[in-house]
mmCIF file of C-alpha atoms in Angstrom:
data_model
loop_
_atom_site.group_PDB
_atom_site.id
_atom_site.type_symbol
_atom_site.label_atom_id
_atom_site.label_comp_id
_atom_site.label_asym_id
_atom_site.label_seq_id
_atom_site.Cartn_x
_atom_site.Cartn_y
_atom_site.Cartn_z
ATOM 1 C CA MET A 1 28.281 -19.570 12.312
ATOM 2 C CA GLY A 2 28.344 -15.773 12.291
ATOM 3 C CA LYS A 3 25.371 -13.664 11.385
ATOM 4 C CA THR A 4 25.152 -11.421 8.323
ATOM 5 C CA ALA A 5 24.351 -7.710 8.552
ATOM 6 C CA TYR A 6 21.727 -6.292 6.190
ATOM 7 C CA LYS A 7 20.964 -2.607 5.700
ATOM 8 C CA TYR A 8 17.514 -1.805 6.986
ATOM 9 C CA PHE A 9 15.378 1.351 6.881
ATOM 10 C CA ILE A 10 11.987 2.473 8.162
ATOM 11 C CA VAL A 11 10.295 5.054 5.955
ATOM 12 C CA ASP A 12 6.983 6.873 6.375
ATOM 13 C CA ALA A 13 5.405 6.660 2.892
ATOM 14 C CA PHE A 14 2.649 8.852 1.477
ATOM 15 C CA ALA A 15 3.629 11.233 4.258
ATOM 16 C CA GLU A 16 4.212 14.966 4.214
ATOM 17 C CA ARG A 17 6.026 14.784 7.552
ATOM 18 C CA LEU A 18 7.336 12.298 10.089
ATOM 19 C CA PHE A 19 4.857 10.047 11.926
ATOM 20 C CA LYS A 20 2.264 10.403 9.158
ATOM 21 C CA GLY A 21 1.486 8.178 6.194
ATOM 22 C CA ASN A 22 2.297 4.479 6.343
ATOM 23 C CA GLN A 23 5.419 2.928 7.853
ATOM 24 C CA ALA A 24 7.369 0.468 5.742
ATOM 25 C CA GLY A 25 10.494 -1.500 6.448
ATOM 26 C CA VAL A 26 13.004 -1.755 3.588
ATOM 27 C CA CYS A 27 15.692 -4.432 3.746
ATOM 28 C CA LEU A 28 18.482 -4.402 1.120
ATOM 29 C CA LEU A 29 19.764 -7.808 0.022
ATOM 30 C CA ASP A 30 22.375 -9.156 -2.376
ATOM 31 C CA ASP A 31 20.103 -12.132 -3.022
ATOM 32 C CA TRP A 32 16.926 -13.585 -1.584
ATOM 33 C CA LEU A 33 16.845 -15.077 1.858
ATOM 34 C CA ASP A 34 14.580 -18.068 2.423
ATOM 35 C CA SER A 35 10.928 -17.012 2.423
ATOM 36 C CA ASP A 36 10.446 -18.147 6.024
ATOM 37 C CA VAL A 37 13.388 -15.943 7.086
ATOM 38 C CA MET A 38 11.958 -12.904 5.308
ATOM 39 C CA GLN A 39 8.572 -13.647 6.878
ATOM 40 C CA SER A 40 10.226 -13.844 10.306
ATOM 41 C CA ILE A 41 11.970 -10.499 9.774
ATOM 42 C CA ALA A 42 8.643 -8.907 8.818
ATOM 43 C CA ALA A 43 7.005 -10.394 11.910
ATOM 44 C CA GLU A 44 9.898 -9.333 14.156
ATOM 45 C CA ASN A 45 9.682 -5.709 13.046
ATOM 46 C CA SER A 46 5.862 -5.776 13.016
ATOM 47 C CA LEU A 47 5.241 -3.042 10.451
ATOM 48 C CA ALA A 48 2.306 -3.165 8.045
ATOM 49 C CA GLU A 49 4.731 -4.158 5.277
ATOM 50 C CA THR A 50 8.407 -4.962 4.943
ATOM 51 C CA ALA A 51 9.926 -4.800 1.450
ATOM 52 C CA PHE A 52 12.962 -6.858 0.526
ATOM 53 C CA VAL A 53 14.952 -5.394 -2.343
ATOM 54 C CA ALA A 54 17.696 -7.191 -4.270
ATOM 55 C CA ARG A 55 19.827 -5.292 -6.780
ATOM 56 C CA ARG A 56 20.246 -6.768 -10.256
ATOM 57 C CA GLU A 57 22.225 -5.542 -13.265
ATOM 58 C CA ASN A 58 19.681 -2.989 -14.514
ATOM 59 C CA HIS A 59 16.770 -3.249 -12.087
ATOM 60 C CA TYR A 60 15.754 -4.289 -8.560
ATOM 61 C CA ASP A 61 13.723 -7.321 -7.533
ATOM 62 C CA ILE A 62 11.193 -6.681 -4.768
ATOM 63 C CA LYS A 63 9.077 -8.807 -2.426
ATOM 64 C CA TRP A 64 6.621 -7.661 0.257
ATOM 65 C CA PHE A 65 5.597 -9.270 3.543
ATOM 66 C CA THR A 66 3.080 -8.275 6.202
ATOM 67 C CA PRO A 67 3.779 -9.654 9.698
ATOM 68 C CA GLU A 68 1.843 -12.783 8.675
ATOM 69 C CA VAL A 69 1.855 -13.273 4.874
ATOM 70 C CA GLU A 70 3.644 -12.478 1.627
ATOM 71 C CA VAL A 71 1.546 -10.215 -0.626
ATOM 72 C CA ASP A 72 1.401 -9.780 -4.384
ATOM 73 C CA LEU A 73 1.519 -5.972 -4.449
ATOM 74 C CA CYS A 74 2.213 -3.157 -2.003
ATOM 75 C CA GLY A 75 2.231 0.529 -2.838
ATOM 76 C CA HIS A 76 3.613 2.238 0.235
ATOM 77 C CA ALA A 77 6.513 -0.200 0.649
ATOM 78 C CA THR A 78 7.384 0.223 -3.045
ATOM 79 C CA LEU A 79 7.411 3.991 -2.610
ATOM 80 C CA ALA A 80 9.580 3.570 0.493
ATOM 81 C CA SER A 81 11.927 1.261 -1.431
ATOM 82 C CA ALA A 82 12.276 3.778 -4.267
ATOM 83 C CA TYR A 83 13.096 6.457 -1.697
ATOM 84 C CA VAL A 84 15.821 4.255 -0.163
ATOM 85 C CA VAL A 85 17.302 3.265 -3.531
ATOM 86 C CA SER A 86 17.425 6.821 -4.912
ATOM 87 C CA THR A 87 18.724 8.285 -1.634
ATOM 88 C CA PHE A 88 21.236 5.672 -0.448
ATOM 89 C CA VAL A 89 22.014 3.194 -3.260
ATOM 90 C CA ASP A 90 21.645 4.654 -6.750
ATOM 91 C CA LYS A 91 21.892 8.214 -5.522
ATOM 92 C CA GLY A 92 19.929 10.736 -7.523
ATOM 93 C CA ALA A 93 18.180 8.151 -9.716
ATOM 94 C CA ASP A 94 14.977 9.588 -11.139
ATOM 95 C CA THR A 95 13.616 6.287 -12.521
ATOM 96 C CA ILE A 96 13.739 2.966 -10.680
ATOM 97 C CA ARG A 97 12.509 -0.339 -12.091
ATOM 98 C CA PHE A 98 11.276 -3.068 -9.787
ATOM 99 C CA GLU A 99 10.438 -6.606 -10.894
ATOM 100 C CA SER A 100 7.804 -8.234 -8.725
ATOM 101 C CA MET A 101 5.079 -10.842 -8.406
ATOM 102 C CA SER A 102 2.830 -8.246 -10.120
ATOM 103 C CA GLY A 103 5.232 -7.651 -13.006
ATOM 104 C CA THR A 104 7.355 -4.605 -13.756
ATOM 105 C CA LEU A 105 6.750 -1.605 -11.510
ATOM 106 C CA ASN A 106 8.443 1.639 -12.487
ATOM 107 C CA VAL A 107 8.830 4.507 -10.029
ATOM 108 C CA SER A 108 9.654 8.030 -11.192
ATOM 109 C CA ARG A 109 11.093 10.669 -8.882
ATOM 110 C CA SER A 110 10.509 14.382 -9.365
ATOM 111 C CA GLY A 111 11.963 16.365 -6.481
ATOM 112 C CA ASP A 112 10.478 14.858 -3.338
ATOM 113 C CA LEU A 113 7.519 13.248 -5.140
ATOM 114 C CA PHE A 114 7.625 9.551 -6.092
ATOM 115 C CA GLU A 115 5.167 8.295 -8.718
ATOM 116 C CA LEU A 116 4.350 4.579 -8.882
ATOM 117 C CA ASP A 117 3.257 2.974 -12.169
ATOM 118 C CA PHE A 118 0.975 0.086 -11.121
ATOM 119 C CA PRO A 119 -1.426 -2.312 -12.841
ATOM 120 C CA GLN A 120 -5.050 -1.223 -12.923
ATOM 121 C CA ARG A 121 -7.501 -3.535 -11.151
ATOM 122 C CA MET A 122 -11.006 -2.416 -12.053
ATOM 123 C CA PRO A 123 -13.522 -4.090 -9.720
ATOM 124 C CA LYS A 124 -16.737 -5.842 -10.719
ATOM 125 C CA VAL A 125 -20.122 -5.314 -9.095
ATOM 126 C CA VAL A 126 -21.091 -7.983 -6.578
ATOM 127 C CA GLU A 127 -24.238 -8.501 -4.530
ATOM 128 C CA ILE A 128 -24.356 -6.767 -1.161
ATOM 129 C CA ALA A 129 -24.348 -9.310 1.655
ATOM 130 C CA GLU A 130 -25.600 -8.604 5.173
ATOM 131 C CA GLN A 131 -22.156 -9.302 6.661
ATOM 132 C CA MET A 132 -20.618 -6.455 4.638
ATOM 133 C CA GLY A 133 -22.565 -3.763 6.463
ATOM 134 C CA LYS A 134 -22.024 -5.521 9.780
ATOM 135 C CA ALA A 135 -18.257 -5.663 9.139
ATOM 136 C CA ILE A 136 -17.938 -1.890 8.787
ATOM 137 C CA GLY A 137 -20.888 -0.920 10.974
ATOM 138 C CA ALA A 138 -22.443 1.263 8.274
ATOM 139 C CA PRO A 139 -24.952 0.937 5.413
ATOM 140 C CA VAL A 140 -23.367 -0.242 2.152
ATOM 141 C CA LEU A 141 -24.656 1.437 -1.026
ATOM 142 C CA GLU A 142 -22.706 -0.716 -3.493
ATOM 143 C CA ALA A 143 -20.192 -3.570 -3.350
ATOM 144 C CA HIS A 144 -17.439 -4.185 -5.916
ATOM 145 C CA LEU A 145 -14.664 -6.774 -6.017
ATOM 146 C CA SER A 146 -11.144 -7.144 -7.400
ATOM 147 C CA ARG A 147 -8.438 -8.437 -5.039
ATOM 148 C CA ASP A 148 -10.126 -6.342 -2.343
ATOM 149 C CA LEU A 149 -13.782 -5.808 -1.527
ATOM 150 C CA ILE A 150 -14.780 -2.192 -2.213
ATOM 151 C CA LEU A 151 -17.745 -0.940 -0.187
ATOM 152 C CA LEU A 152 -19.263 2.376 -1.235
ATOM 153 C CA VAL A 153 -20.814 4.348 1.630
ATOM 154 C CA GLU A 154 -22.763 7.577 1.762
ATOM 155 C CA SER A 155 -20.175 10.176 2.751
ATOM 156 C CA GLU A 156 -16.716 11.034 4.037
ATOM 157 C CA LYS A 157 -18.262 11.424 7.487
ATOM 158 C CA VAL A 158 -19.433 7.805 7.384
ATOM 159 C CA VAL A 159 -15.941 6.626 6.367
ATOM 160 C CA ARG A 160 -14.361 8.592 9.215
ATOM 161 C CA GLU A 161 -16.760 7.227 11.817
ATOM 162 C CA ILE A 162 -16.567 3.537 10.861
ATOM 163 C CA GLU A 163 -15.990 1.223 13.803
ATOM 164 C CA PRO A 164 -14.936 -2.015 12.130
ATOM 165 C CA ASN A 165 -15.912 -5.422 13.473
ATOM 166 C CA PHE A 166 -12.654 -7.313 13.012
ATOM 167 C CA GLU A 167 -14.126 -10.636 14.129
ATOM 168 C CA ILE A 168 -16.595 -10.538 11.252
ATOM 169 C CA MET A 169 -13.894 -9.381 8.839
ATOM 170 C CA LYS A 170 -11.617 -12.279 9.754
ATOM 171 C CA LYS A 171 -14.362 -14.674 8.687
ATOM 172 C CA MET A 172 -14.668 -12.985 5.271
ATOM 173 C CA THR A 173 -11.742 -14.982 3.935
ATOM 174 C CA GLU A 174 -12.751 -14.669 0.267
ATOM 175 C CA TYR A 175 -11.397 -11.080 0.294
ATOM 176 C CA PHE A 176 -7.819 -10.020 0.927
ATOM 177 C CA GLY A 177 -8.775 -6.530 2.129
ATOM 178 C CA ILE A 178 -11.985 -4.621 2.806
ATOM 179 C CA VAL A 179 -12.167 -0.987 1.691
ATOM 180 C CA ALA A 180 -14.774 1.561 2.711
ATOM 181 C CA THR A 181 -14.856 4.535 0.351
ATOM 182 C CA ALA A 182 -16.876 7.665 -0.419
ATOM 183 C CA LYS A 183 -16.626 10.894 -2.353
ATOM 184 C CA GLY A 184 -14.397 13.321 -0.466
ATOM 185 C CA GLU A 185 -15.011 16.787 0.901
ATOM 186 C CA ASP A 186 -11.564 18.334 0.279
ATOM 187 C CA ALA A 187 -10.262 15.433 -1.820
ATOM 188 C CA ASP A 188 -11.817 13.655 -4.776
ATOM 189 C CA PHE A 189 -12.350 10.471 -2.780
ATOM 190 C CA VAL A 190 -11.493 9.013 0.616
ATOM 191 C CA SER A 191 -11.090 5.524 1.984
ATOM 192 C CA ARG A 192 -10.147 3.270 4.877
ATOM 193 C CA TYR A 193 -8.598 -0.174 4.450
ATOM 194 C CA PHE A 194 -8.861 -3.230 6.693
ATOM 195 C CA THR A 195 -6.903 -6.519 6.512
ATOM 196 C CA PRO A 196 -7.179 -8.256 9.902
ATOM 197 C CA GLY A 197 -6.599 -11.634 8.236
ATOM 198 C CA ALA A 198 -3.128 -10.483 7.143
ATOM 199 C CA GLY A 199 -2.113 -9.230 10.577
ATOM 200 C CA VAL A 200 -2.861 -5.558 9.822
ATOM 201 C CA PRO A 201 -6.293 -4.667 11.270
ATOM 202 C CA GLU A 202 -6.310 -1.217 9.654
ATOM 203 C CA ASP A 203 -3.637 -0.142 7.186
ATOM 204 C CA SER A 204 -2.587 3.505 7.355
ATOM 205 C CA VAL A 205 -2.203 4.242 3.617
ATOM 206 C CA THR A 206 -2.638 1.521 1.000
ATOM 207 C CA GLY A 207 -1.179 2.164 -2.439
ATOM 208 C CA SER A 208 -2.197 -1.225 -3.861
ATOM 209 C CA ALA A 209 -5.874 -0.649 -3.010
ATOM 210 C CA HIS A 210 -5.741 2.445 -5.208
ATOM 211 C CA SER A 211 -5.063 0.200 -8.218
ATOM 212 C CA THR A 212 -8.769 -0.501 -7.796
ATOM 213 C CA LEU A 213 -10.008 2.755 -6.278
ATOM 214 C CA ILE A 214 -8.539 4.935 -9.047
ATOM 215 C CA PRO A 215 -10.447 3.374 -11.982
ATOM 216 C CA PHE A 216 -13.537 2.996 -9.765
ATOM 217 C CA TRP A 217 -13.615 6.718 -8.971
ATOM 218 C CA ALA A 218 -12.341 7.882 -12.370
ATOM 219 C CA GLN A 219 -15.441 6.327 -13.914
ATOM 220 C CA ARG A 220 -17.775 7.847 -11.309
ATOM 221 C CA LEU A 221 -16.239 11.319 -11.284
ATOM 222 C CA ASP A 222 -15.460 11.379 -15.023
ATOM 223 C CA LYS A 223 -11.901 12.533 -14.418
ATOM 224 C CA ASN A 224 -8.525 10.838 -14.712
ATOM 225 C CA GLU A 225 -6.453 12.952 -12.306
ATOM 226 C CA MET A 226 -7.556 12.910 -8.680
ATOM 227 C CA VAL A 227 -6.342 13.514 -5.157
ATOM 228 C CA ALA A 228 -7.206 10.816 -2.627
ATOM 229 C CA LYS A 229 -6.955 10.708 1.146
ATOM 230 C CA GLN A 230 -6.877 7.666 3.387
ATOM 231 C CA LEU A 231 -8.583 8.502 6.659
ATOM 232 C CA SER A 232 -6.618 6.319 9.063
ATOM 233 C CA ARG A 233 -5.278 7.644 12.342
ATOM 234 C CA ARG A 234 -1.969 8.579 10.689
ATOM 235 C CA GLY A 235 -3.586 9.620 7.405
ATOM 236 C CA GLY A 236 -2.036 10.054 3.991
ATOM 237 C CA THR A 237 -2.421 11.793 0.630
ATOM 238 C CA LEU A 238 -2.136 10.084 -2.759
ATOM 239 C CA TYR A 239 -1.955 11.883 -6.109
ATOM 240 C CA CYS A 240 -3.704 9.629 -8.608
ATOM 241 C CA LYS A 241 -3.894 9.210 -12.389
ATOM 242 C CA ASN A 242 -6.028 6.764 -14.345
ATOM 243 C CA CYS A 243 -4.021 5.624 -17.397
ATOM 244 C CA GLY A 244 -5.966 2.880 -19.152
ATOM 245 C CA ASP A 245 -4.660 -0.484 -18.005
ATOM 246 C CA ARG A 246 -2.228 1.218 -15.599
ATOM 247 C CA VAL A 247 -2.604 3.679 -12.742
ATOM 248 C CA LYS A 248 -0.125 6.173 -11.353
ATOM 249 C CA ILE A 249 0.019 6.837 -7.632
ATOM 250 C CA ALA A 250 2.308 9.525 -6.250
ATOM 251 C CA GLY A 251 3.314 10.592 -2.771
ATOM 252 C CA ARG A 252 6.161 11.726 -0.573
ATOM 253 C CA ALA A 253 8.379 9.829 1.872
ATOM 254 C CA VAL A 254 10.148 10.664 5.124
ATOM 255 C CA LEU A 255 13.035 8.666 6.623
ATOM 256 C CA TYR A 256 12.573 7.543 10.219
ATOM 257 C CA LEU A 257 15.347 4.988 10.780
ATOM 258 C CA GLN A 258 18.532 3.764 9.125
ATOM 259 C CA GLY A 259 20.532 0.844 10.485
ATOM 260 C CA GLU A 260 21.343 -2.849 10.194
ATOM 261 C CA ILE A 261 19.704 -6.094 11.131
ATOM 262 C CA PHE A 262 21.657 -9.280 11.865
ATOM 263 C CA VAL A 263 20.349 -12.616 10.608
#
């Protein structure tokens, strides 16, 4: 039986230029492949996230996979998918609607800026455990939990200098991701994001984590519009708005690869 060709792209999301931000694979489908096939494609290409996008009559369905698991929400791969749709599929579209495991996600395009409309996930205070500080190798001032564990540390310098202990993190299976965050020096707040249990030891720029970080910092800074930076090796900038039960997360995208995969 012959193989089928699917259009496939790699996009650097939340990036001002190539080789910055977070890489995402985007695979365009007419209909869903089996979940194990999509998981295998994500593992084969070994990017932090691969988005699978299927066109419907008036919207697009979207699913996201790390190299090891399907996830319920991914920001950078949604931004990358909106870039691909508005550039190569529905050319010039300034509003794109995705239906996902996390509900309806609208993306608005203004020039080269893509703004994601995501659910807000305000975290709740939890008790600081000894393993939290050991996991990030730094003192933890506060701990908060939604999908991800949010660890507040003293400064941007501390965030930058974290040397994570991935062996400890892998044992902290009650959290999907672990975020270290602090008030920023030339941004409102900064963060780093770790998910070794999902096959991504440190994610470059994590839109979904900002569903939690935005309301967390909006409350602390008493402001609803903020600029955030993720201090990974590649780095990325996110333009953030706190909007009640929703958040808006904007950034730019740069195309790295366009081609086909054969499955």
